[in-house]
Tab-separated table of C-alpha atoms in Angstrom:
chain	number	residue	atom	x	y	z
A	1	UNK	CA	-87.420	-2.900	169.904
A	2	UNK	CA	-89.424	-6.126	170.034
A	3	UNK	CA	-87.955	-9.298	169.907
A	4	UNK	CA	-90.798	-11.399	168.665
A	5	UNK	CA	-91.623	-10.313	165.496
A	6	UNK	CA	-94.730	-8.614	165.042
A	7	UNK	CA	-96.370	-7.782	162.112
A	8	UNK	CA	-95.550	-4.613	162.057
A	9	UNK	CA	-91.830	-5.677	162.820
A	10	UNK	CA	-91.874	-7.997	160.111
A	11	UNK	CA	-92.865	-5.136	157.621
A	12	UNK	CA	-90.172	-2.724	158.695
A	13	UNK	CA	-87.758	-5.521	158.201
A	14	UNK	CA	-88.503	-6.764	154.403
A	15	UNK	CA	-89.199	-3.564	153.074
A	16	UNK	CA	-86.547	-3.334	150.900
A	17	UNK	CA	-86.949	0.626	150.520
A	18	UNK	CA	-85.884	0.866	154.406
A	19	UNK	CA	-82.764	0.294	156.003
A	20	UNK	CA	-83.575	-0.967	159.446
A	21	UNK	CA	-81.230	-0.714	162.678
A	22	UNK	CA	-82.094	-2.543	165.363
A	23	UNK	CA	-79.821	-1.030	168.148
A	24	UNK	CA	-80.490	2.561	167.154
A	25	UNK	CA	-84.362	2.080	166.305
A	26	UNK	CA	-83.808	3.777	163.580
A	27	UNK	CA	-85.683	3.504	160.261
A	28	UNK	CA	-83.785	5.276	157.160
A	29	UNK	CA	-85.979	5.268	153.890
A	30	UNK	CA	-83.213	5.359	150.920
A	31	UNK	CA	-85.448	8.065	148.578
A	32	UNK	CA	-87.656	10.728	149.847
A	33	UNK	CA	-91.231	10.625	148.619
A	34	UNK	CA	-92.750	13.304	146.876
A	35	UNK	CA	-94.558	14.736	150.156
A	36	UNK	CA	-94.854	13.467	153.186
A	37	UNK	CA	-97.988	14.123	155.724
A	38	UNK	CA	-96.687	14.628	159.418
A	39	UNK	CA	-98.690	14.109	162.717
A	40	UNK	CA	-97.610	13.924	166.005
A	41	UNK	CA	-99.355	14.190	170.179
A	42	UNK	CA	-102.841	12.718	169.211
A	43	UNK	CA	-103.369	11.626	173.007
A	44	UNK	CA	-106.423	9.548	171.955
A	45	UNK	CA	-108.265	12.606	169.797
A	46	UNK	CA	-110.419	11.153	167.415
A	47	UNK	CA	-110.781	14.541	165.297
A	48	UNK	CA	-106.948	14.322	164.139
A	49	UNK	CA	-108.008	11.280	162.188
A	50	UNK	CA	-110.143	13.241	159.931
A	51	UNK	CA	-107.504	15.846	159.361
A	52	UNK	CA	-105.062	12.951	158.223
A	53	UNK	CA	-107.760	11.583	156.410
A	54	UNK	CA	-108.542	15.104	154.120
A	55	UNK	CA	-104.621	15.659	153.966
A	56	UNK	CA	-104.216	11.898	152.556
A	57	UNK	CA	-107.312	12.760	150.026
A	58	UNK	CA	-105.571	15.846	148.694
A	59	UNK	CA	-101.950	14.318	148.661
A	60	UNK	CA	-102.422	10.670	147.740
A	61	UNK	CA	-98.648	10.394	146.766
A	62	UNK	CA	-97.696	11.115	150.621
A	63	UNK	CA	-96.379	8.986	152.629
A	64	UNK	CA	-97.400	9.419	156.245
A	65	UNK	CA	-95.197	9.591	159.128
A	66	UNK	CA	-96.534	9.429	163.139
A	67	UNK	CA	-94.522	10.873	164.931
A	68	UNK	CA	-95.698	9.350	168.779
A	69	UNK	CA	-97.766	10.322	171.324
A	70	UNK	CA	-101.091	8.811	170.032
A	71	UNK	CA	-102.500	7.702	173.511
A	72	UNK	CA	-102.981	9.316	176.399
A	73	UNK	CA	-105.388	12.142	176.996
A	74	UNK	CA	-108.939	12.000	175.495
A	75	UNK	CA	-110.981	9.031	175.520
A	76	UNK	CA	-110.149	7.313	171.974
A	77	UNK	CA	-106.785	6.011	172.730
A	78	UNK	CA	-107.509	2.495	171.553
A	79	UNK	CA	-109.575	3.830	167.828
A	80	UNK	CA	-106.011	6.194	167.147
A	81	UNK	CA	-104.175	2.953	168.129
A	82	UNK	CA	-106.919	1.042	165.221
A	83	UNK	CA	-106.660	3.416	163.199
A	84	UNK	CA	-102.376	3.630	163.148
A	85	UNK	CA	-101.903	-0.020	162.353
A	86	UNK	CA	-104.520	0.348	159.755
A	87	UNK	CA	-102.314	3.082	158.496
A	88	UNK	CA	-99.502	0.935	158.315
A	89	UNK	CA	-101.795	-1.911	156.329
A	90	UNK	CA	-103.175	0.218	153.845
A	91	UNK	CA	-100.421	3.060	152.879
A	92	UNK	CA	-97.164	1.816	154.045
A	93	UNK	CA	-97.526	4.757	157.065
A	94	UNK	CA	-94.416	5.067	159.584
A	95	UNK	CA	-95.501	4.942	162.841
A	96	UNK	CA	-92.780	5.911	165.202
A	97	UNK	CA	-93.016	5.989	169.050
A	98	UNK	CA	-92.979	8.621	171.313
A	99	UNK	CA	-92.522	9.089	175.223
A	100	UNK	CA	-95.829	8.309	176.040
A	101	UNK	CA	-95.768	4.924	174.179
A	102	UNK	CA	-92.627	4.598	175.915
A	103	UNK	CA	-93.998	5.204	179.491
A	104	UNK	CA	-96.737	2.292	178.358
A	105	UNK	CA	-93.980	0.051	177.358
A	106	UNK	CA	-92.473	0.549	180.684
A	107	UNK	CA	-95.296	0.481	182.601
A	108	UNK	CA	-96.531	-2.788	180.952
A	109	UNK	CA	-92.888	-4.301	181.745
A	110	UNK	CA	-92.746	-3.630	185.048
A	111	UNK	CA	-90.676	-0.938	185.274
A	112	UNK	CA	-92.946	1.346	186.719
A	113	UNK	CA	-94.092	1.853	190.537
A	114	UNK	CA	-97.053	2.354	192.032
A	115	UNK	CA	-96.750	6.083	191.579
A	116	UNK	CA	-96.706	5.383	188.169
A	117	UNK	CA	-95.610	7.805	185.787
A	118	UNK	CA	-97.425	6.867	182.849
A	119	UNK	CA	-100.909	6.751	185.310
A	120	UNK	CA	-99.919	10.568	186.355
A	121	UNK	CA	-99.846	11.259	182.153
A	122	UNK	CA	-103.205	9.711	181.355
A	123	UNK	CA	-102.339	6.076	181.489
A	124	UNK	CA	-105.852	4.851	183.211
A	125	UNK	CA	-107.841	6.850	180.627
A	126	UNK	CA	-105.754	4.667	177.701
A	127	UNK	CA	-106.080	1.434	179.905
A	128	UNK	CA	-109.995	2.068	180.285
A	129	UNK	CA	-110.301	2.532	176.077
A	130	UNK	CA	-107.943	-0.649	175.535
A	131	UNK	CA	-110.240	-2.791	178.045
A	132	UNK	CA	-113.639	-1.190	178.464
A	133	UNK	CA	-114.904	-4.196	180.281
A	134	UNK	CA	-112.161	-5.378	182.181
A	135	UNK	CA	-110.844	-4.304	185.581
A	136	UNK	CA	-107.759	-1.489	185.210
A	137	UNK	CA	-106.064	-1.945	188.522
A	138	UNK	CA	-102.485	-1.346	188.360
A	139	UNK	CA	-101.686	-4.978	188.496
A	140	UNK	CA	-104.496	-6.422	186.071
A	141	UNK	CA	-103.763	-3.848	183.792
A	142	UNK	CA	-99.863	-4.162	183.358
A	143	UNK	CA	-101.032	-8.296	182.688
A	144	UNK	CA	-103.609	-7.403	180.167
A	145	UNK	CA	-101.218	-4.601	178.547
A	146	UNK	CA	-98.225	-6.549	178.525
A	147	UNK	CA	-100.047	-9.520	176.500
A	148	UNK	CA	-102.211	-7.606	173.811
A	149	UNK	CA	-101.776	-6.337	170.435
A	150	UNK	CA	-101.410	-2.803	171.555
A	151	UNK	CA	-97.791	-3.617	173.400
A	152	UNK	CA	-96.852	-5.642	170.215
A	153	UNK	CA	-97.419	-2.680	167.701
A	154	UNK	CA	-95.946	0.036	170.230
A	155	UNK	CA	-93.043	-1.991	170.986
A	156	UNK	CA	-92.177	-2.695	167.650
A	157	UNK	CA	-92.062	1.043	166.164
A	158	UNK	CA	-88.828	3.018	166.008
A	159	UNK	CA	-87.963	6.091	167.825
A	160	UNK	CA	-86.129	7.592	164.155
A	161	UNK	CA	-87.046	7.640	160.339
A	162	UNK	CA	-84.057	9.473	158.674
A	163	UNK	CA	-84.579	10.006	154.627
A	164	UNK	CA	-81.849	11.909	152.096
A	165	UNK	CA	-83.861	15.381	153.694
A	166	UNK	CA	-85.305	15.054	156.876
A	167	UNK	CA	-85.257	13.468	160.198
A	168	UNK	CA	-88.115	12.809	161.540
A	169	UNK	CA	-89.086	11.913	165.695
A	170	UNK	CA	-90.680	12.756	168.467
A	171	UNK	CA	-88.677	14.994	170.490
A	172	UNK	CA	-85.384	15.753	168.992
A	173	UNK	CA	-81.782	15.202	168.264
A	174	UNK	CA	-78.872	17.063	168.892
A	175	UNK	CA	-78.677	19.115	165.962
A	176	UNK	CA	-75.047	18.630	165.618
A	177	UNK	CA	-72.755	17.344	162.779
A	178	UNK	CA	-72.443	13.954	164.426
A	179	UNK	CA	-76.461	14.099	165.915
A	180	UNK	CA	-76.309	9.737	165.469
A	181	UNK	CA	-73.004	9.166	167.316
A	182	UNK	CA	-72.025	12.288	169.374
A	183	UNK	CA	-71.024	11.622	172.807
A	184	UNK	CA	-72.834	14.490	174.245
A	185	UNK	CA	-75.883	12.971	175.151
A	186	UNK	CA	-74.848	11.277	177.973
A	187	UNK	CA	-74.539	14.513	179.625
A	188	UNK	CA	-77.786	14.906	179.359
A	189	UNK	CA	-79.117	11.780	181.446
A	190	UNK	CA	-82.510	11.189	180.208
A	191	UNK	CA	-81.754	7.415	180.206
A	192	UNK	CA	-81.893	7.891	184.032
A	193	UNK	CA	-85.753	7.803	183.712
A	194	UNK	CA	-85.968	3.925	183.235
A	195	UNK	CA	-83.851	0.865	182.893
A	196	UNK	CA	-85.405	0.088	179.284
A	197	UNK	CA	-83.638	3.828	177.850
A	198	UNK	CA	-80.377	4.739	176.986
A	199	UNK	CA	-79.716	8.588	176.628
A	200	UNK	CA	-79.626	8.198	173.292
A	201	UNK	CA	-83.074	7.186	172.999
A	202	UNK	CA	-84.437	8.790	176.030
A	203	UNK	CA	-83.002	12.478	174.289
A	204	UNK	CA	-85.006	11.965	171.272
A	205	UNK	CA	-87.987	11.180	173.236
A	206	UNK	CA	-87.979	13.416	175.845
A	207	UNK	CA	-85.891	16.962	175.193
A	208	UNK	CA	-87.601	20.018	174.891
A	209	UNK	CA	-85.050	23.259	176.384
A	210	UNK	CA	-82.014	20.559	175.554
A	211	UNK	CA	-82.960	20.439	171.969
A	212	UNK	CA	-84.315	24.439	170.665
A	213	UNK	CA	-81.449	26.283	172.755
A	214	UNK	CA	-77.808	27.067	173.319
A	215	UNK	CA	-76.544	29.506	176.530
A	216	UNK	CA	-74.723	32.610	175.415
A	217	UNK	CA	-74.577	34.520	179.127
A	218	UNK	CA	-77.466	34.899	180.201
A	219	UNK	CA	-79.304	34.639	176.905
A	220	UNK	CA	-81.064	31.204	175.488
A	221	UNK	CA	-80.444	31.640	171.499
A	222	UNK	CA	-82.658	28.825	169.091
A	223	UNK	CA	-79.558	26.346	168.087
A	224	UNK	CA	-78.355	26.368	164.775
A	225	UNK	CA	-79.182	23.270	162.887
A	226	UNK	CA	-75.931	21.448	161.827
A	227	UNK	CA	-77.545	17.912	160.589
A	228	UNK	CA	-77.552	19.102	157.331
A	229	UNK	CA	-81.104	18.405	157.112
A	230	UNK	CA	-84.642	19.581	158.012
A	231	UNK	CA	-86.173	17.845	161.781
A	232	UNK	CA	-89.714	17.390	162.392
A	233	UNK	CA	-90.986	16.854	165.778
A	234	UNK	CA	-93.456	17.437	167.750
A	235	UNK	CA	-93.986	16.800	171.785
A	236	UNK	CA	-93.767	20.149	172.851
A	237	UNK	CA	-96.551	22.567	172.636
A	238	UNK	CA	-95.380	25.157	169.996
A	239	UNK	CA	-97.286	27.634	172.228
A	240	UNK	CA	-94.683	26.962	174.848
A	241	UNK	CA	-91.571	27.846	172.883
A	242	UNK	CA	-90.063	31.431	172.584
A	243	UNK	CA	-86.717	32.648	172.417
A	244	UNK	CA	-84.384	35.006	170.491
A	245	UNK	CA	-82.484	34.122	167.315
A	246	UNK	CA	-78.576	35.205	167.714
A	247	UNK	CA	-79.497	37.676	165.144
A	248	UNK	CA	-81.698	39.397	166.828
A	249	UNK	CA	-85.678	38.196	165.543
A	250	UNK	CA	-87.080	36.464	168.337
A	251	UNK	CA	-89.907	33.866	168.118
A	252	UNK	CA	-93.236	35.021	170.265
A	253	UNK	CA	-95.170	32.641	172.880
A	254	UNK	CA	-98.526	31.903	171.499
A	255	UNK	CA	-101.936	31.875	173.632
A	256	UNK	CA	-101.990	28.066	174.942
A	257	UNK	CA	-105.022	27.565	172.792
A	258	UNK	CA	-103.086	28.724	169.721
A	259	UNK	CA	-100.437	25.934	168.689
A	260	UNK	CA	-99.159	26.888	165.100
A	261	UNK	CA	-96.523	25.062	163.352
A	262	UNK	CA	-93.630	26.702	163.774
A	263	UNK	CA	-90.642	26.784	161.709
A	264	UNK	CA	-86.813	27.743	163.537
A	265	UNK	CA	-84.385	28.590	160.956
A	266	UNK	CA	-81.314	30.345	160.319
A	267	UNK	CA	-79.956	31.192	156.304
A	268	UNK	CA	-78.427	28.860	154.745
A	269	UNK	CA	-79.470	26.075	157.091
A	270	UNK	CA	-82.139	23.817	156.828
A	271	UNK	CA	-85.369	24.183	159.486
A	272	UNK	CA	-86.398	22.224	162.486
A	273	UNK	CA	-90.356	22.317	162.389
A	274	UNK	CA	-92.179	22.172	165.344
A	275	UNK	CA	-95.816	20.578	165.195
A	276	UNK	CA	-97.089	19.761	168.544
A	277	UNK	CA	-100.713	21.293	168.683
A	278	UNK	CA	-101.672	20.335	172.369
A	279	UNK	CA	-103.910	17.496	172.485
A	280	UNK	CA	-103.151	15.998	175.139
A	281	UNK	CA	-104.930	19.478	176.712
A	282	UNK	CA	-108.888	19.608	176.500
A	283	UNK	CA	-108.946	23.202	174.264
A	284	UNK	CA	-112.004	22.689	171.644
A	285	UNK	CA	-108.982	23.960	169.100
A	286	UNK	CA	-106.733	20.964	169.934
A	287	UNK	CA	-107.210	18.724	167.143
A	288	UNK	CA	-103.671	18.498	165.783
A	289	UNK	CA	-101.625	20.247	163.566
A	290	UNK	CA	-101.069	17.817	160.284
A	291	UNK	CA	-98.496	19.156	157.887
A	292	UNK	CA	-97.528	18.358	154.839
A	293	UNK	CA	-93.987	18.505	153.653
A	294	UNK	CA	-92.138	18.433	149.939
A	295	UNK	CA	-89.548	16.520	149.522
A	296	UNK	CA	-86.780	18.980	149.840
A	297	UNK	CA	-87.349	20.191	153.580
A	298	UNK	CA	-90.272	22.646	152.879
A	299	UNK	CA	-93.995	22.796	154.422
A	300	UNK	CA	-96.596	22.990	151.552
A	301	UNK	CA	-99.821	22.572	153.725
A	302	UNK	CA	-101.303	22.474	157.289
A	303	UNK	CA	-104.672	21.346	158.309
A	304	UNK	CA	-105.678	21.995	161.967
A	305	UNK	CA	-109.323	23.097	163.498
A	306	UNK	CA	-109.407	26.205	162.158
A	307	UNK	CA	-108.360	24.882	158.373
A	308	UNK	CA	-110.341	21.128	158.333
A	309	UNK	CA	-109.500	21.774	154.680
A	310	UNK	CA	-106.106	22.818	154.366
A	311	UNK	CA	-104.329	26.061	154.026
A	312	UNK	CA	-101.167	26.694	152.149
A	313	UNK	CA	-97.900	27.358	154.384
A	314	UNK	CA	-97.504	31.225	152.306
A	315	UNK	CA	-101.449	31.885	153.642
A	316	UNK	CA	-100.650	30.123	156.968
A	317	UNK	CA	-97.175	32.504	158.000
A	318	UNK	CA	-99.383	35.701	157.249
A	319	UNK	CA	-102.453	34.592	159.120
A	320	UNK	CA	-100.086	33.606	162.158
A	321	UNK	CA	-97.162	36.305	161.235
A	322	UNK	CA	-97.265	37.572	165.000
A	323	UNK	CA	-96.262	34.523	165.976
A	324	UNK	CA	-93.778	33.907	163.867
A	325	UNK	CA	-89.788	35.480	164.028
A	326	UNK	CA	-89.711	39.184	164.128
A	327	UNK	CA	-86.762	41.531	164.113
A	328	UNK	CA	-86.445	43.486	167.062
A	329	UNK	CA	-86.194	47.175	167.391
């Protein structure tokens, strides 16, 4: 995380309801609010706004959690970016960081080539909303990046916020007793991708397969979720992900322009919720996927493009049920 701090730093830091660690970039709020309002992969949309805005209207005791991935995609990258700190200014909002903030970061550091990665994910589209009137060359931009606001704010925002019932992020833990410490994820290498990650960090922003499965044979099963408490992520299309329970139900691919929230969860276990709607794709039904959350690990609400409104999570599993888990014959 930054080591100038920001303003954004400084909040994290004397907010006396968080516990703030440094090393782990990890945020853990001591109570859980009543609700919470979840978004995650905005990629620059400017429609998700409004769907956070209506959510906020009809749950003004949230507190709302970004969970990354707000540039990169459509045109608005710099307005989400606006409107995110304002988020922070006005209702205390955690903004955490995702890969693609990440691939700025890096980018902006020098880290990155000229094959950049972070150009090949949308990067000139964000650099061109940032600095409308200024020239975007790979060189000029990584100067004018590296000294603006928009670095500051990024840099500064965790990667975790842990309460007593959830974890929330971007991509995922290891959903494992010991997800904070285990020594596992060094098998997985994702710190490989640039100097600035450890595999800690570069896990929980990048897994997809490494996080929703475990190998039985020849069989992918959905892990079970041993945290002892409900995950919320987003990065991966929820179209994308299918599999089989190990008790049979298995969990349908959706149309790509059909990204529900989907909830994985076993008896007696708490869920891992799954909220990526696809923005960073150009489908008129991309807007996002907000959802609202009690404070004991349940989904109360989602409002997405075909619900502007809202719909109740009992309303929303029947409407979707097809794509939800189904017991095989």
């Amino acid at each position: 995380m930054a080591e100038v701090d920001t303003q954004y730093l400084k909040w994290l830091k004397n907010n006396k309801s968080f516990d703030l660690n440094m090393k782990t970039q990890t945020l853990k709020l001591k109570r859980d609010a009543t609700h919470y309002i979840f978004f995650s992969d905005i990629h620059g949309n400017s429609k998700t706004i409004n769907l956070i805005d209506k959510a906020q209207f009809d749950f003004n005791d949230a507190r709302l959690v970004g969970g990354g991935d707000y540039i990169d995609g459509r045109k608005y990258s710099k307005w989400v970016t606006d409107c995110m700190e304002e988020f922070v200014k006005m209702s205390g909002a955690i903004i955490l960081k995702g890969n693609h903030e990440q691939m700025m970061l890096d980018y902006a550091d020098g880290l990155d080539d000229e094959d950049s990665l972070w150009f090949a994910n949308g990067g000139k589209t964000t650099l061109r909303s940032f600095f409308p009137h200024q020239n975007v060359s790979h060189k000029a931009g990584k100067i004018l990046l590296h000294h603006s606001n928009y670095y500051d704010f990024y840099q500064s925002a965790p990667i975790m916020l842990e309460t007593p019932h959830y974890i929330f992020l971007h991509a995922g833990v290891l959903p494992v007793e010991d997800y904070a410490t285990s020594p596992k994820y060094k098998d997985y290498h994702f710190g490989n991708l640039f100097e600035s990650l450890n595999d800690y960090d570069g896990y929980r922003m990048w897994a997809r397969d490494e996080y929703f499965f475990y190998s039985n044979g020849s069989i992918k099963y959905f892990a079970h979720n041993k945290t002892g408490k409900t995950i919320v992520t987003g990065h991966t299309p929820t179209a994308l992900v299918q599999g089989y329970f190990d008790d049979g139900s298995f969990l349908r691919e959706a149309p790509f322009n059909h990204c529900v929230v989907k909830e994985l969860k076993y008896p007696n276990e708490p869920a891992r919720i799954l909220t990526d709607n696809g923005c960073h794709s150009r489908y008129p039904t991309h807007d996002g996927n907000v959802t609202v959350l009690d404070d004991k690990g349940n989904i109360v609400a989602v409002y997405d493009y075909s619900h502007p409104d809202g719909i109740e999570w009992s309303d929303y599993v029947k409407e979707n049920e097809y794509y939800m888990a189904n017991k095989q014959d």
